[in-house]
XYZ file of C-alpha atoms in Angstrom:
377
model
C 0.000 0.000 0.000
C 1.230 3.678 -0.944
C 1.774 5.724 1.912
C -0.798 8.149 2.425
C -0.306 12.102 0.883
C -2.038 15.212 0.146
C -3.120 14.647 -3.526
C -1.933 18.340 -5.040
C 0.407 20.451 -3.387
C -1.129 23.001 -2.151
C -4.431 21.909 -3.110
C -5.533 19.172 -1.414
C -8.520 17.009 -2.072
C -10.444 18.229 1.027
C -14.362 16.687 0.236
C -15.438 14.552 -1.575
C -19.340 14.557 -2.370
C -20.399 11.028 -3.139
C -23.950 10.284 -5.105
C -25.625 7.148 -3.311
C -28.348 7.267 -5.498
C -30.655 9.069 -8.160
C -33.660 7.605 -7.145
C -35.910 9.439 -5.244
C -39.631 9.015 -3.071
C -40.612 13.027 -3.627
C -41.458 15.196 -6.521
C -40.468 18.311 -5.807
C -41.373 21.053 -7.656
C -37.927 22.393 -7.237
C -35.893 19.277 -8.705
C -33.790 18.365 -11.822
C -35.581 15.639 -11.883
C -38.500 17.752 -13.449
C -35.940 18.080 -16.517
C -34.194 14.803 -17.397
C -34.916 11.082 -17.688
C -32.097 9.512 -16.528
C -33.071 5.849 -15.197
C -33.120 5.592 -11.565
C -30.296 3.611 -10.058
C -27.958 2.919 -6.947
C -24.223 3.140 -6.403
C -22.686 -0.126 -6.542
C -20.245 -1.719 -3.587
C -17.288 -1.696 -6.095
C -18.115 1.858 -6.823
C -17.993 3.015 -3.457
C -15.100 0.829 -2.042
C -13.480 2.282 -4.728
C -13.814 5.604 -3.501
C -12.793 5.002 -0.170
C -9.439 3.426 -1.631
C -9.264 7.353 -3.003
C -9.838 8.319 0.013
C -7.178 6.088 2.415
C -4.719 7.809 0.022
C -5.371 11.438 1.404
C -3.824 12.914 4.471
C -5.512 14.603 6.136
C -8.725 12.956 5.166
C -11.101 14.628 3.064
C -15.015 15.107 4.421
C -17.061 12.973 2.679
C -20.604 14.390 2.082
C -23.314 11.656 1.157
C -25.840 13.781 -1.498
C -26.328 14.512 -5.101
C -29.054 14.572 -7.133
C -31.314 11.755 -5.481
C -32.144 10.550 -1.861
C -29.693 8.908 -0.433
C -31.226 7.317 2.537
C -32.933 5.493 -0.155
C -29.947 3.469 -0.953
C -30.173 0.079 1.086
C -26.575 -0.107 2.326
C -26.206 3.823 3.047
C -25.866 3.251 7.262
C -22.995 0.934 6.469
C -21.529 3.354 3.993
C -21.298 6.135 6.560
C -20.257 3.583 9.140
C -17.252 3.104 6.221
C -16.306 6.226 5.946
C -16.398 7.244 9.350
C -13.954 4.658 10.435
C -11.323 5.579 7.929
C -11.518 9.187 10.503
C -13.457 11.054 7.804
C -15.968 13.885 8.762
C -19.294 12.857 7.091
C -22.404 14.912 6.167
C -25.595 13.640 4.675
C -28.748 15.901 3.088
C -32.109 14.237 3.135
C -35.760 14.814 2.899
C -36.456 13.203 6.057
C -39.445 11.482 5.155
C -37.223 8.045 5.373
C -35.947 9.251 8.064
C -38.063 6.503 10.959
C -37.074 5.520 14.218
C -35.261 2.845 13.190
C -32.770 5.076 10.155
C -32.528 7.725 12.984
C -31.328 5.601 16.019
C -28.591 3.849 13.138
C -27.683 7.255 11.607
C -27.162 8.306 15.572
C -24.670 5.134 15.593
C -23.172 5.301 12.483
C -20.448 8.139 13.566
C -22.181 10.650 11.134
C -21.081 14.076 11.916
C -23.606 16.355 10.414
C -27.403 15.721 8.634
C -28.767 18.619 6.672
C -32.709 18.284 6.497
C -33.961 20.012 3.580
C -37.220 22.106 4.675
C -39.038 24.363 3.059
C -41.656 25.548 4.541
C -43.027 26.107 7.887
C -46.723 25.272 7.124
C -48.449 21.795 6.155
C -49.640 23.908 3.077
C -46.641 25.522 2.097
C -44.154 22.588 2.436
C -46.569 20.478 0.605
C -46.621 23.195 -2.104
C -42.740 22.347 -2.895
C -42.187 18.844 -1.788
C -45.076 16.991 -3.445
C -45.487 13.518 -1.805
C -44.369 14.552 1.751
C -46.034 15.383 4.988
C -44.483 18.374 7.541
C -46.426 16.845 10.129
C -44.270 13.470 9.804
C -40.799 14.718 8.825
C -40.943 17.459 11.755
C -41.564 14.114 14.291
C -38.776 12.066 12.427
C -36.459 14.846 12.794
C -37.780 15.893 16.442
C -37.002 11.925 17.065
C -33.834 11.926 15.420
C -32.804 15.330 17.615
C -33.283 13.994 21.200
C -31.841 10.449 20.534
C -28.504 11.901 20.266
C -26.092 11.258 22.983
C -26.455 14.233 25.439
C -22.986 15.574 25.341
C -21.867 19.055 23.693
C -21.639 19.349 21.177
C -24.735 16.888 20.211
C -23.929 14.968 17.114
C -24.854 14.412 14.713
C -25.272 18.273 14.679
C -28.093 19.129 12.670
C -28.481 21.654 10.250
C -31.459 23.051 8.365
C -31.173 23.740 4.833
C -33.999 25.528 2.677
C -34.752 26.670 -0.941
C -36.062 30.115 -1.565
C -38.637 31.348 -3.940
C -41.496 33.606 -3.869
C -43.994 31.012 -2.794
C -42.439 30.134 0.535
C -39.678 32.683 1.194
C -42.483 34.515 3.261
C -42.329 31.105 6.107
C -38.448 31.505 6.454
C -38.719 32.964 10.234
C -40.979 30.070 11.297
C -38.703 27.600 9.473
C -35.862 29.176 11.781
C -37.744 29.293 14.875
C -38.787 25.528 13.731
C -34.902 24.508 13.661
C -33.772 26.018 16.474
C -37.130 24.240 18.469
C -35.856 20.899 17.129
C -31.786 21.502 18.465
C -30.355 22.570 14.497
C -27.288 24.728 14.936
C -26.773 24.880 10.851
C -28.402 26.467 8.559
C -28.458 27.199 5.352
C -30.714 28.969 2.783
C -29.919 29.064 -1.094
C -31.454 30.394 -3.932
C -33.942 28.607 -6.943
C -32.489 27.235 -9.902
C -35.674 26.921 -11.966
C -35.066 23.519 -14.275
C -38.859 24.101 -15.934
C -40.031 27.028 -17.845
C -42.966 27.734 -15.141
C -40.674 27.955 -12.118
C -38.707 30.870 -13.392
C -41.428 33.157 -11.664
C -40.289 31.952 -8.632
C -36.691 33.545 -8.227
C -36.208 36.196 -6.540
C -33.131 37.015 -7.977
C -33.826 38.644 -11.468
C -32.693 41.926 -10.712
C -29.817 40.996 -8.512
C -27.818 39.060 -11.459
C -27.524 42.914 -13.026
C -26.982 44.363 -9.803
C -23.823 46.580 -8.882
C -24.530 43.939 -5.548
C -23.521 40.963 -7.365
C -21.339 42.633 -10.618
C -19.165 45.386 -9.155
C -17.655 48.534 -10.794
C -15.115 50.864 -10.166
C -16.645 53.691 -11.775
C -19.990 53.337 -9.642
C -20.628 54.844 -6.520
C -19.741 52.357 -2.978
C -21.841 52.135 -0.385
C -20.550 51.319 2.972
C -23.134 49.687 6.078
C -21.957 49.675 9.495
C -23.789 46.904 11.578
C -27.324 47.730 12.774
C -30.885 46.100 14.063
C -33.024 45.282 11.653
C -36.441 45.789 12.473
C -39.981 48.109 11.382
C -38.024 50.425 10.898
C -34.723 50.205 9.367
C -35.951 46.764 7.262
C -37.101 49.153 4.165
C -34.622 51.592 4.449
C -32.207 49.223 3.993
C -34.137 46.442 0.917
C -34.651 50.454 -0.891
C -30.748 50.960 -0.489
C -29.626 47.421 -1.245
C -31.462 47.353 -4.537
C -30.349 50.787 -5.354
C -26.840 51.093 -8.250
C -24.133 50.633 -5.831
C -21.266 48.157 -4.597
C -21.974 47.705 -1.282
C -20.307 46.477 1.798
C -21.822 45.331 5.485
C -19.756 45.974 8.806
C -16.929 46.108 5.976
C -17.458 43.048 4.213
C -18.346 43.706 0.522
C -21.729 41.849 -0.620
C -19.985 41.075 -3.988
C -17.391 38.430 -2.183
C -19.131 35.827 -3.951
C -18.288 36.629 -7.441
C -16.251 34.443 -9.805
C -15.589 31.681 -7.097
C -16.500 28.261 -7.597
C -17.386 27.279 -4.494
C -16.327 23.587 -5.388
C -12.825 24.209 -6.858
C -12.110 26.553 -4.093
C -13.001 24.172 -1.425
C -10.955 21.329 -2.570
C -13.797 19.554 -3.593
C -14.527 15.949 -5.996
C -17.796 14.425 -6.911
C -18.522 10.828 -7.477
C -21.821 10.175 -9.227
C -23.829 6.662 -8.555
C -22.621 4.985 -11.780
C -19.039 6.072 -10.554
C -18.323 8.980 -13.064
C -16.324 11.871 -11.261
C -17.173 15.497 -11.773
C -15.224 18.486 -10.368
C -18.341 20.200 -9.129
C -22.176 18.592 -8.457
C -23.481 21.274 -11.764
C -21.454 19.768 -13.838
C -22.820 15.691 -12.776
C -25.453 15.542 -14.950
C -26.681 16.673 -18.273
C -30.011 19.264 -17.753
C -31.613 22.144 -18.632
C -32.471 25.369 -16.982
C -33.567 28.926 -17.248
C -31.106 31.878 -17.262
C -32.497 35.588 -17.772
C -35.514 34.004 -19.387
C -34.298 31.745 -21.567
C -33.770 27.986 -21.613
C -30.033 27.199 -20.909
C -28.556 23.401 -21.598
C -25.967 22.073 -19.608
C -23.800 19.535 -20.681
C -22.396 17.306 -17.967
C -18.213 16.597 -17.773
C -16.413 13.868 -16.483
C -13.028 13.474 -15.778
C -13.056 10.052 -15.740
C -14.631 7.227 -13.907
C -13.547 4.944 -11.120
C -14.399 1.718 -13.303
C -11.479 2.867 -15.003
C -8.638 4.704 -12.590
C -8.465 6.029 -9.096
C -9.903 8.709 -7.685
C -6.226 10.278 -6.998
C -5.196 9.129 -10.539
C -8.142 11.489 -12.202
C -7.177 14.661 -9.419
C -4.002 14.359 -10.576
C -4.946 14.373 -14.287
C -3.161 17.057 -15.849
C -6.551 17.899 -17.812
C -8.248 18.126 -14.279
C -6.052 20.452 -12.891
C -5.880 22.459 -16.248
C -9.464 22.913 -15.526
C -9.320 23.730 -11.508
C -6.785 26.423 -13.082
C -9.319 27.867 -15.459
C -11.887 28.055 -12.804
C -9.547 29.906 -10.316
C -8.570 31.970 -12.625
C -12.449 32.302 -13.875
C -11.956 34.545 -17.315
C -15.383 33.540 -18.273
C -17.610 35.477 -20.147
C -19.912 37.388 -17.784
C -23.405 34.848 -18.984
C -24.963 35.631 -15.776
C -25.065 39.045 -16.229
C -25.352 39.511 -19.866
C -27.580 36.292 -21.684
C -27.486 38.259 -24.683
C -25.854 35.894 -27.057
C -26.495 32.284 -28.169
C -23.258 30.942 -26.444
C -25.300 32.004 -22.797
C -27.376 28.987 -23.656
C -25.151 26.123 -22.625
C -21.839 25.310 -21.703
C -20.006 24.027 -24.750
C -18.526 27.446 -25.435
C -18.125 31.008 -24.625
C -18.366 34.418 -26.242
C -14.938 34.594 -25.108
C -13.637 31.159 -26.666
C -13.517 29.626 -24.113
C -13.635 25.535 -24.460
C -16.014 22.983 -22.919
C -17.118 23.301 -20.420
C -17.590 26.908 -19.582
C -18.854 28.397 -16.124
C -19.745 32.010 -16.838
C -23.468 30.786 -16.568
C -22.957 28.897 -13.324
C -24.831 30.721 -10.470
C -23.199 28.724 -7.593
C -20.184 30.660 -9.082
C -21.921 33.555 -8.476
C -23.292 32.650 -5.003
C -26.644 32.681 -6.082
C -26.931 29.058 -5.747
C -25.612 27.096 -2.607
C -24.990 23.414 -1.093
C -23.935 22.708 1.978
């Protein structure tokens, strides 16, 4: 056996996202699934032991985050593959709906040395969470969770720690106090809220970020005017003061930290970051996983999904060390992409194949978790 090392110098392979599965029991009104038709189907064992061979390699050990594009405590062996990684002394996350979330999953997750579960809730209301998650019931995944919460061991800090993670639109953005008051009630000390990324034509009324993408906020110039906020309440009466001033031309900073910080950074790259899909294809970011469509500045926008290989075929340090992988991590942290996000105006903002600038497959100037309108945990 190779003795263990950091993977890049300098750049380390520190998480690794890992697909269990792309099946799913909801049908949200939020999900890619809405877009594609890709067959339903679970990582294999070879697949994932495979992965964790990648991952014995790495000092210090990456955190391995169980989520992608499907529910992964739907995958039958997905306590045991926590249990896996756990005892190789990686941190481990999971996401989940919670509706599969029972006594039995909780008191095994609580045993399986998982560090963190994200529950993904969106609304605060039987109505309103129904509205999104089709096919689940807030009455039922609030008790699973509220289960799940006091069966941890009582020692601080509680772990799993348990975070909260919702999607914002204009249909349920208005329940986002309750949904905090609702974590905090059931013992979440995460959360996490991120934007829409509409994947159907009829959802695109449901961002609340049309203006932003053009704002001074998220594109900043030199030659417009700054606006600096010191650190105040928010309340009655400095709430529309402020939403008036925020959505006014300026680049603006809070307390001294500018509000464009999350321009041009790929929030995967950056972090150090892998993804391993459930048929064992690996993908430098979770965007780029699978083919699908979307809607950018009102107009359908088709993303082509890249590979840098897959671990049928070489190890998961052999593809990070690719030279075509790191040519692309380069790219991206450099990220001289052409400004899609903002502009949309030619036919090159509606996919990834190429840019206005010439840039090659695949091209991120449409991405919006570059832009940090769009956020996993």
């Amino acid at each position: 056996m190779r003795a263990p090392r950091s993977p890049e110098a300098g750049v380390r392979l520190a998480k690794l996202y890992i697909e269990p599965t792309v099946r799913c029991n909801l049908a949200c009104v939020t999900c890619i699934r809405n877009d594609w038709c890709e067959p339903g189907s679970d990582m294999t064992e070879a697949t994932f032991a495979a992965a964790l061979d990648g991952v014995r390699q790495c000092s210090p050990r990456p955190t391995v985050f169980f989520g992608g594009f499907g529910e992964p405590l739907s995958h039958p062996r997905i306590v045991e593959m926590i249990v896996a990684a756990h005892d190789l002394g990686c941190p481990t996350e999971l996401i989940t709906n919670g509706t599969l979330l029972n006594e039995q999953m909780a008191r095994q997750l609580i045993g399986s040395g998982l560090d963190r579960l994200w529950i993904s809730l969106d609304g605060a209301q039987p109505d309103s969470y129904a509205d999104v998650r089709l096919g689940a019931a807030l009455p039922q995944v609030l008790a699973n969770v509220r289960f799940f919460s006091r069966n941890r061991p009582y020692k601080r800090p509680r772990r799993p720690e348990l975070g909260i993670a919702f999607v914002a639109m204009r249909r349920n953005v208005g329940d986002l106090p309750a949904v905090l008051d609702l974590g905090r009630a059931l013992g979440a000390t995460q959360f996490l809220v991120t934007n829409l990324l509409p994947y159907t034509a009829d959802m695109q009324d449901e961002i609340l970020y049309a203006s932003s993408l053009n704002s001074i906020i998220y594109q900043p110039s030199p030659w417009m005017p700054h606006l600096s906020l010191p650190k105040m309440d928010i309340d009655g009466a400095t709430g529309p003061a402020l939403a008036a001033a925020l959505a006014g031309h300026h680049s603006i900073s809070y307390a001294g930290v500018s509000l464009s910080g999350g321009n041009d950074c790929c929030p995967f790259v950056d972090a150090g970051a892998l993804v391993v899909g459930a048929d064992g294809q690996v993908s430098p970011c979770l965007p780029l996983l699978h083919d699908h469509n979307s809607y950018l500045n009102g107009r359908e926008r088709r993303s082509r999904h890249y590979a840098i290989g897959n671990l049928a075929a070489a190890s998961l340090l052999e593809l990070w060390d690719q030279p075509e992988h790191q040519a692309f991590r380069a790219r991206v942290r450099s990220f001289d992409f052409a400004p899609c996000t903002a502009c949309g105006g030619c036919d090159c903002s509606l996919g990834n194949e190429e840019d206005c600038y010439g840039n090659p497959f695949p091209t991120c100037g449409g991405c919006l978790w570059a832009q940090g309108v769009i956020r996993c945990p």
